[in-house]
Amino acid sequence: MTESKPSPNFGPAIQVQGIRKHFGHLEALRGVDFELRKGEFLSLFGPNGAGKTTLIGILSALTRPSSGTAKVAGYDVKEADPEMRREIGVISHASFLYADLSPLENIRFYATMYGVERAEERAIEVIDEVGLKPRIHDRVRTFSRGMLQRLSIARAIVHNPSILFLDEPYTGLDQHASGILKVQLQALHTDQRTILMTTHDFSRGLEMCDRVAILVRGKLALWKSADQVDPADFERLYLETVEQAK
Amino acid sequence: MNQYLSQVKAIIWKDFVTELKTRELFSSMFVFAVLVMLIFIFSINLSIVSASQVGPGVLWVAILFAGTLGLNRSFALEKENGCLQGLMLAPVDRSAIFFGKMLSNLAFLLIMEAFLLPVFMIFFNVDIGSHLAPLLAVIFMGTLGFSALGTLLSSLSSNLKTREIMLPILLYPLMVPIAIGSVQLTGQILDGKSLTDMMNWVGLILCFDIIFISASIMTIDHILEE
Amino acid sequence: MSDASQETDNPGYGLMGLTAAAVLAALGAIFIYVPTERTEGVVQRIMYFHVPSAWIAFFAFFIVFLCSILYLWKKEREWDIYAHASAEIGIVFCSLVLITGPLWAKPIWGVWWVWDARLTSTLVLWLIYVAYLMLRAQSEPGSTRAKYAAVIGIVGFLDIPLIHFSVLWWRTFHPDPKFITTQGIGTGNETSMNITLMVALAAFTLLYFLLMSLRVRLERMKDEIDRIRKERLYSH
């Protein structure tokens, strides 16, 4: 399903080399390197201000890196190729949805922006996938936080991207809503999509990832395979890593 | 190209659907424009000054002020829930975003002006029926320039803490050529002169339109990227 | 610009000395050398401040325009500093034009302000670049501020010819006011007026470059202090 649009090369889905980003004199990222193969799920932890959102901004070609190279789906992010954007879906704590439009209008709008064929049908399809079909004509303004987050999953996958970036998707969700989100993420993961998720929630972050990373002050302080990490002991590991890196 | 046009259309369509649902923008712009005209009428002694002399100025001040309200709202809409960021993630040329927003701003303003003109006609007791075509042409040209520069600057000011204040402060001095030109042209047309006698003004406003649409296309990338 | 880009360890004494000499020469020429104009009297000497100020203001805004384009192209902080410094200096001289204009007008025409094309354009220009500086003051330092400012720097300068013509034609539709023309230049019966004006122009231009080099140096120092402070903050 994800291979429907072949990338220029079949290398890693995400390849990051020496990425740095400074805002004025503030260095948000100070040399980040990693690789993520296709279909891998990376959970990225780190204290506030570590540069997680900046990293996602760079990988989704919203922010230009100050130096270093990053390739996503084989495309250099500096080029911001439209084909690369078609491979990427982003879910953030902001929903990117127009509050006065209905789910259908919102998703159809984004489908059009991504050049999806049969935008209307595809929109209905993904709204159904996230279980919001009954409210397809309601105003998004009336939605709860959990429903918004589900709708923003629909928005992020309407163009069927092979790579997903999730920036603290669990923020502000109640147990029920975050349970639903988890199920949906699992479905996306088994679809062989490459996923990079940042979160502060250890158990949510660890429950389905393949790789674990901790970003502290703009540098990767830990990079491990998920089976090398003991979820029960992760809190201690996290605090130690953050403390050491500081 | 087809993709580009459908993206521009989608942005305009989205703004229109939002407006049809909320009906916030049009009503506030129109009421504000009427209020501006009214305040000017109170401040001018119409028994001393002839209405057709001050009328065009008052009309354009009302349009520019009400237009600023619309511009302020236009990008505020995109900022709510981070929509602009969502838009930037899509494979859409930044100039398509600019054109979409500019054309929807232009359309809203033109609709508002269509309602404002009869009010203007009644308040100032001027006959616009006989010179309707040149008048509409002038209003279109002036509004186009205003929308172009206004969209560029509101995309910029929407990121500032003091956006509502900074937009007019940045915009109005730059709008001086349009303000003077449109008022002059409108006045002459109401006096029954032909547009061909004032080609220098027409040229000036068209130059303004072209220069600032081009400048916007060339700089919008830098404003929208983070 | 070469003067402005001098190294920080070299405060540019050469330029400072040259400017001081030129300013002294200009003052000498204005107050001692050039004879008092017959019709306008002593107040006419204000022209030798008014005209060079206008020239420098315009020149400074042109530099803002150039540096803004270069900034958007190269994304180097240097160009942002130049644009900022030049805009500040431009505003100072633009203000001088707006002050000396009425001072000159009052004794000659009996009014402080005439809506003459040149003076009105200058006022609009002043407003544009005040807005430019306000925009800078109100946004956080960084590349976003630099980009926004650069866009205004470009758009503002592109607007100047349009403003000029619109204000010029606007006036011709009204009864002819007494125009401030540069009546001193060329039409003056003495070449001494020309020489004095040239000396004043040279002195003001040197002054611009001196101020630029000082202002740029100051901004670089600020950057340096900022950097050191951040470094210290991180190392603790």
mmCIF file of C-alpha atoms in Angstrom, chain B:
data_model
loop_
_atom_site.group_PDB
_atom_site.id
_atom_site.type_symbol
_atom_site.label_atom_id
_atom_site.label_comp_id
_atom_site.label_asym_id
_atom_site.label_seq_id
_atom_site.Cartn_x
_atom_site.Cartn_y
_atom_site.Cartn_z
ATOM 1 C CA MET B 1 -0.915 24.140 -13.857
ATOM 2 C CA ASN B 2 -4.271 22.465 -13.473
ATOM 3 C CA GLN B 3 -3.250 21.408 -10.009
ATOM 4 C CA TYR B 4 -2.176 24.989 -9.256
ATOM 5 C CA LEU B 5 -5.521 26.413 -10.339
ATOM 6 C CA SER B 6 -7.518 23.848 -8.413
ATOM 7 C CA GLN B 7 -5.472 24.671 -5.301
ATOM 8 C CA VAL B 8 -6.129 28.400 -5.714
ATOM 9 C CA LYS B 9 -9.795 27.646 -6.269
ATOM 10 C CA ALA B 10 -9.917 25.415 -3.207
ATOM 11 C CA ILE B 11 -8.516 28.207 -1.011
ATOM 12 C CA ILE B 12 -11.038 30.714 -2.331
ATOM 13 C CA TRP B 13 -13.852 28.202 -1.991
ATOM 14 C CA LYS B 14 -12.854 27.457 1.599
ATOM 15 C CA ASP B 15 -12.925 31.162 2.495
ATOM 16 C CA PHE B 16 -16.332 31.562 0.905
ATOM 17 C CA VAL B 17 -17.826 28.543 2.659
ATOM 18 C CA THR B 18 -16.472 29.824 5.976
ATOM 19 C CA GLU B 19 -17.989 33.228 5.291
ATOM 20 C CA LEU B 20 -21.319 31.776 4.249
ATOM 21 C CA LYS B 21 -21.462 29.822 7.488
ATOM 22 C CA THR B 22 -20.328 32.505 9.883
ATOM 23 C CA ARG B 23 -21.423 35.680 8.066
ATOM 24 C CA GLU B 24 -19.014 37.565 10.310
ATOM 25 C CA LEU B 25 -16.740 39.250 7.842
ATOM 26 C CA PHE B 26 -19.129 40.767 5.361
ATOM 27 C CA SER B 27 -21.518 42.223 7.905
ATOM 28 C CA SER B 28 -18.770 43.746 10.028
ATOM 29 C CA MET B 29 -16.985 45.208 7.023
ATOM 30 C CA PHE B 30 -20.136 46.699 5.588
ATOM 31 C CA VAL B 31 -21.425 48.176 8.824
ATOM 32 C CA PHE B 32 -18.003 49.591 9.567
ATOM 33 C CA ALA B 33 -17.773 51.195 6.127
ATOM 34 C CA VAL B 34 -21.176 52.835 6.545
ATOM 35 C CA LEU B 35 -20.143 54.103 9.971
ATOM 36 C CA VAL B 36 -16.951 55.597 8.587
ATOM 37 C CA MET B 37 -18.930 57.440 5.925
ATOM 38 C CA LEU B 38 -21.379 58.681 8.512
ATOM 39 C CA ILE B 39 -18.645 59.999 10.779
ATOM 40 C CA PHE B 40 -17.073 61.853 7.877
ATOM 41 C CA ILE B 41 -20.392 63.380 6.937
ATOM 42 C CA PHE B 42 -20.777 64.638 10.502
ATOM 43 C CA SER B 43 -17.304 66.122 10.425
ATOM 44 C CA ILE B 44 -17.808 67.924 7.112
ATOM 45 C CA ASN B 45 -20.170 70.790 6.698
ATOM 46 C CA LEU B 46 -21.932 69.736 3.524
ATOM 47 C CA SER B 47 -23.521 73.156 3.121
ATOM 48 C CA ILE B 48 -20.069 74.632 2.530
ATOM 49 C CA VAL B 49 -18.316 71.860 0.644
ATOM 50 C CA SER B 50 -19.968 70.245 -2.314
ATOM 51 C CA ALA B 51 -20.760 66.597 -1.785
ATOM 52 C CA SER B 52 -19.272 65.449 -5.060
ATOM 53 C CA GLN B 53 -15.956 66.989 -4.071
ATOM 54 C CA VAL B 54 -15.548 65.257 -0.726
ATOM 55 C CA GLY B 55 -17.599 62.187 -1.598
ATOM 56 C CA PRO B 56 -14.901 60.203 -3.426
ATOM 57 C CA GLY B 57 -12.445 60.726 -0.593
ATOM 58 C CA VAL B 58 -14.942 59.581 1.998
ATOM 59 C CA LEU B 59 -15.881 56.560 -0.106
ATOM 60 C CA TRP B 60 -12.271 55.443 -0.431
ATOM 61 C CA VAL B 61 -11.440 56.016 3.209
ATOM 62 C CA ALA B 62 -14.427 53.823 4.070
ATOM 63 C CA ILE B 63 -13.252 51.155 1.649
ATOM 64 C CA LEU B 64 -9.671 51.186 2.927
ATOM 65 C CA PHE B 65 -10.683 51.084 6.593
ATOM 66 C CA ALA B 66 -13.234 48.334 6.121
ATOM 67 C CA GLY B 67 -10.793 46.452 3.924
ATOM 68 C CA THR B 68 -8.249 46.498 6.730
ATOM 69 C CA LEU B 69 -10.765 44.756 8.970
ATOM 70 C CA GLY B 70 -11.170 42.075 6.349
ATOM 71 C CA LEU B 71 -7.430 41.638 5.911
ATOM 72 C CA ASN B 72 -6.862 41.308 9.621
ATOM 73 C CA ARG B 73 -9.402 38.566 9.735
ATOM 74 C CA SER B 74 -8.237 36.815 6.603
ATOM 75 C CA PHE B 75 -5.003 35.477 8.036
ATOM 76 C CA ALA B 76 -6.334 35.190 11.579
ATOM 77 C CA LEU B 77 -8.575 32.508 10.098
ATOM 78 C CA GLU B 78 -5.539 30.656 8.818
ATOM 79 C CA LYS B 79 -3.785 30.951 12.153
ATOM 80 C CA GLU B 80 -6.549 29.367 14.199
ATOM 81 C CA ASN B 81 -5.663 25.716 14.897
ATOM 82 C CA GLY B 82 -2.440 26.234 12.958
ATOM 83 C CA CYS B 83 -4.179 25.811 9.600
ATOM 84 C CA LEU B 84 -1.568 27.815 7.749
ATOM 85 C CA GLN B 85 1.032 25.297 8.864
ATOM 86 C CA GLY B 86 -1.155 22.498 7.573
ATOM 87 C CA LEU B 87 -1.418 24.332 4.282
ATOM 88 C CA MET B 88 2.347 24.779 4.148
ATOM 89 C CA LEU B 89 2.844 21.038 4.575
ATOM 90 C CA ALA B 90 0.890 20.373 1.419
ATOM 91 C CA PRO B 91 2.642 20.315 -1.956
ATOM 92 C CA VAL B 92 1.313 23.727 -2.823
ATOM 93 C CA ASP B 93 3.288 26.555 -4.318
ATOM 94 C CA ARG B 94 3.438 29.463 -1.870
ATOM 95 C CA SER B 95 2.256 31.815 -4.575
ATOM 96 C CA ALA B 96 -0.912 29.711 -4.896
ATOM 97 C CA ILE B 97 -1.621 30.408 -1.230
ATOM 98 C CA PHE B 98 -1.017 34.093 -1.898
ATOM 99 C CA PHE B 99 -3.291 34.163 -4.943
ATOM 100 C CA GLY B 100 -5.998 32.230 -3.164
ATOM 101 C CA LYS B 101 -6.011 34.588 -0.203
ATOM 102 C CA MET B 102 -5.645 37.688 -2.379
ATOM 103 C CA LEU B 103 -8.518 36.722 -4.654
ATOM 104 C CA SER B 104 -10.821 35.894 -1.772
ATOM 105 C CA ASN B 105 -9.938 39.197 -0.100
ATOM 106 C CA LEU B 106 -10.580 40.941 -3.410
ATOM 107 C CA ALA B 107 -13.906 39.195 -3.864
ATOM 108 C CA PHE B 108 -15.120 40.029 -0.354
ATOM 109 C CA LEU B 109 -14.155 43.656 -0.817
ATOM 110 C CA LEU B 110 -15.845 43.916 -4.211
ATOM 111 C CA ILE B 111 -19.057 42.445 -2.820
ATOM 112 C CA MET B 112 -18.908 44.857 0.093
ATOM 113 C CA GLU B 113 -18.356 47.766 -2.319
ATOM 114 C CA ALA B 114 -21.332 46.680 -4.394
ATOM 115 C CA PHE B 115 -23.491 47.218 -1.334
ATOM 116 C CA LEU B 116 -21.651 50.346 -0.288
ATOM 117 C CA LEU B 117 -22.070 52.208 -3.579
ATOM 118 C CA PRO B 118 -25.864 52.651 -3.297
ATOM 119 C CA VAL B 119 -25.395 53.920 0.253
ATOM 120 C CA PHE B 120 -22.773 56.345 -1.010
ATOM 121 C CA MET B 121 -25.093 57.486 -3.774
ATOM 122 C CA ILE B 122 -27.876 58.224 -1.321
ATOM 123 C CA PHE B 123 -25.744 59.842 1.391
ATOM 124 C CA PHE B 124 -23.953 62.194 -0.987
ATOM 125 C CA ASN B 125 -26.788 62.574 -3.409
ATOM 126 C CA VAL B 126 -24.601 61.839 -6.406
ATOM 127 C CA ASP B 127 -25.707 60.187 -9.587
ATOM 128 C CA ILE B 128 -23.471 57.233 -10.342
ATOM 129 C CA GLY B 129 -25.770 55.489 -12.795
ATOM 130 C CA SER B 130 -24.546 57.440 -15.813
ATOM 131 C CA HIS B 131 -20.866 56.724 -15.201
ATOM 132 C CA LEU B 132 -21.194 53.260 -13.791
ATOM 133 C CA ALA B 133 -18.773 51.432 -16.091
ATOM 134 C CA PRO B 134 -15.695 53.662 -15.596
ATOM 135 C CA LEU B 135 -16.496 53.935 -11.903
ATOM 136 C CA LEU B 136 -16.556 50.179 -11.486
ATOM 137 C CA ALA B 137 -13.317 49.896 -13.445
ATOM 138 C CA VAL B 138 -11.619 52.384 -11.131
ATOM 139 C CA ILE B 139 -12.960 50.689 -8.012
ATOM 140 C CA PHE B 140 -11.763 47.346 -9.314
ATOM 141 C CA MET B 141 -8.250 48.600 -10.082
ATOM 142 C CA GLY B 142 -7.878 50.297 -6.730
ATOM 143 C CA THR B 143 -9.262 47.358 -4.793
ATOM 144 C CA LEU B 144 -6.960 44.984 -6.656
ATOM 145 C CA GLY B 145 -3.886 46.928 -5.561
ATOM 146 C CA PHE B 146 -5.183 47.141 -2.022
ATOM 147 C CA SER B 147 -5.841 43.392 -1.909
ATOM 148 C CA ALA B 148 -2.427 42.533 -3.342
ATOM 149 C CA LEU B 149 -0.349 44.617 -0.966
ATOM 150 C CA GLY B 150 -2.800 44.036 1.881
ATOM 151 C CA THR B 151 -2.631 40.255 1.561
ATOM 152 C CA LEU B 152 1.161 40.345 1.506
ATOM 153 C CA LEU B 153 1.345 42.546 4.589
ATOM 154 C CA SER B 154 -1.366 40.721 6.518
ATOM 155 C CA SER B 155 0.425 37.425 5.938
ATOM 156 C CA LEU B 156 3.374 39.111 7.587
ATOM 157 C CA SER B 157 1.617 40.992 10.364
ATOM 158 C CA SER B 158 -0.471 37.970 11.374
ATOM 159 C CA ASN B 159 2.672 36.557 12.981
ATOM 160 C CA LEU B 160 3.218 39.620 15.161
ATOM 161 C CA LYS B 161 1.923 40.090 18.664
ATOM 162 C CA THR B 162 0.493 43.485 17.712
ATOM 163 C CA ARG B 163 -1.005 42.396 14.405
ATOM 164 C CA GLU B 164 -4.127 44.557 14.435
ATOM 165 C CA ILE B 165 -2.062 47.675 15.032
ATOM 166 C CA MET B 166 0.857 46.923 12.777
ATOM 167 C CA LEU B 167 -1.151 46.086 9.670
ATOM 168 C CA PRO B 168 -2.564 49.596 9.113
ATOM 169 C CA ILE B 169 0.694 51.236 10.166
ATOM 170 C CA LEU B 170 2.581 49.258 7.548
ATOM 171 C CA LEU B 171 -0.133 49.340 4.946
ATOM 172 C CA TYR B 172 -1.449 52.905 4.834
ATOM 173 C CA PRO B 173 1.718 54.807 3.931
ATOM 174 C CA LEU B 174 2.389 52.274 1.185
ATOM 175 C CA MET B 175 -1.190 52.685 -0.047
ATOM 176 C CA VAL B 176 -0.786 56.422 -0.663
ATOM 177 C CA PRO B 177 -0.594 56.103 -4.484
ATOM 178 C CA ILE B 178 -3.790 54.033 -4.593
ATOM 179 C CA ALA B 179 -5.546 56.307 -2.135
ATOM 180 C CA ILE B 180 -4.709 59.477 -4.039
ATOM 181 C CA GLY B 181 -5.179 57.944 -7.475
ATOM 182 C CA SER B 182 -8.510 56.302 -6.780
ATOM 183 C CA VAL B 183 -9.932 59.414 -5.133
ATOM 184 C CA GLN B 184 -8.805 61.594 -8.021
ATOM 185 C CA LEU B 185 -10.227 59.233 -10.628
ATOM 186 C CA THR B 186 -13.500 58.727 -8.801
ATOM 187 C CA GLY B 187 -13.923 62.465 -8.416
ATOM 188 C CA GLN B 188 -13.233 63.164 -12.073
ATOM 189 C CA ILE B 189 -15.585 60.421 -13.203
ATOM 190 C CA LEU B 190 -18.394 61.781 -11.039
ATOM 191 C CA ASP B 191 -17.716 65.161 -12.646
ATOM 192 C CA GLY B 192 -18.496 63.509 -15.952
ATOM 193 C CA LYS B 193 -14.978 63.322 -17.328
ATOM 194 C CA SER B 194 -13.894 60.397 -19.425
ATOM 195 C CA LEU B 195 -11.379 57.886 -18.210
ATOM 196 C CA THR B 196 -9.234 58.421 -21.298
ATOM 197 C CA ASP B 197 -8.446 61.958 -20.109
ATOM 198 C CA MET B 198 -6.769 60.578 -17.027
ATOM 199 C CA MET B 199 -4.656 57.820 -18.401
ATOM 200 C CA ASN B 200 -1.714 58.902 -16.246
ATOM 201 C CA TRP B 201 -3.668 57.979 -13.114
ATOM 202 C CA VAL B 202 -4.950 54.765 -14.633
ATOM 203 C CA GLY B 203 -1.386 53.894 -15.577
ATOM 204 C CA LEU B 204 -0.139 54.707 -12.108
ATOM 205 C CA ILE B 205 -2.685 52.457 -10.423
ATOM 206 C CA LEU B 206 -2.113 49.645 -12.892
ATOM 207 C CA CYS B 207 1.633 49.974 -12.273
ATOM 208 C CA PHE B 208 0.946 49.726 -8.550
ATOM 209 C CA ASP B 209 -1.141 46.591 -9.083
ATOM 210 C CA ILE B 210 1.466 44.928 -11.260
ATOM 211 C CA ILE B 211 4.463 45.909 -9.150
ATOM 212 C CA PHE B 212 2.973 44.697 -5.899
ATOM 213 C CA ILE B 213 1.481 41.495 -7.239
ATOM 214 C CA SER B 214 4.919 40.665 -8.652
ATOM 215 C CA ALA B 215 6.728 41.722 -5.489
ATOM 216 C CA SER B 216 4.340 39.586 -3.443
ATOM 217 C CA ILE B 217 4.918 36.503 -5.549
ATOM 218 C CA MET B 218 8.657 37.002 -5.207
ATOM 219 C CA THR B 219 8.679 37.538 -1.444
ATOM 220 C CA ILE B 220 5.766 35.438 -0.149
ATOM 221 C CA ASP B 221 8.020 32.354 0.112
ATOM 222 C CA HIS B 222 10.174 34.153 2.628
ATOM 223 C CA ILE B 223 7.244 35.319 4.721
ATOM 224 C CA LEU B 224 5.470 31.995 4.877
ATOM 225 C CA GLU B 225 8.466 29.768 5.560
ATOM 226 C CA GLU B 226 9.468 29.528 9.188
#
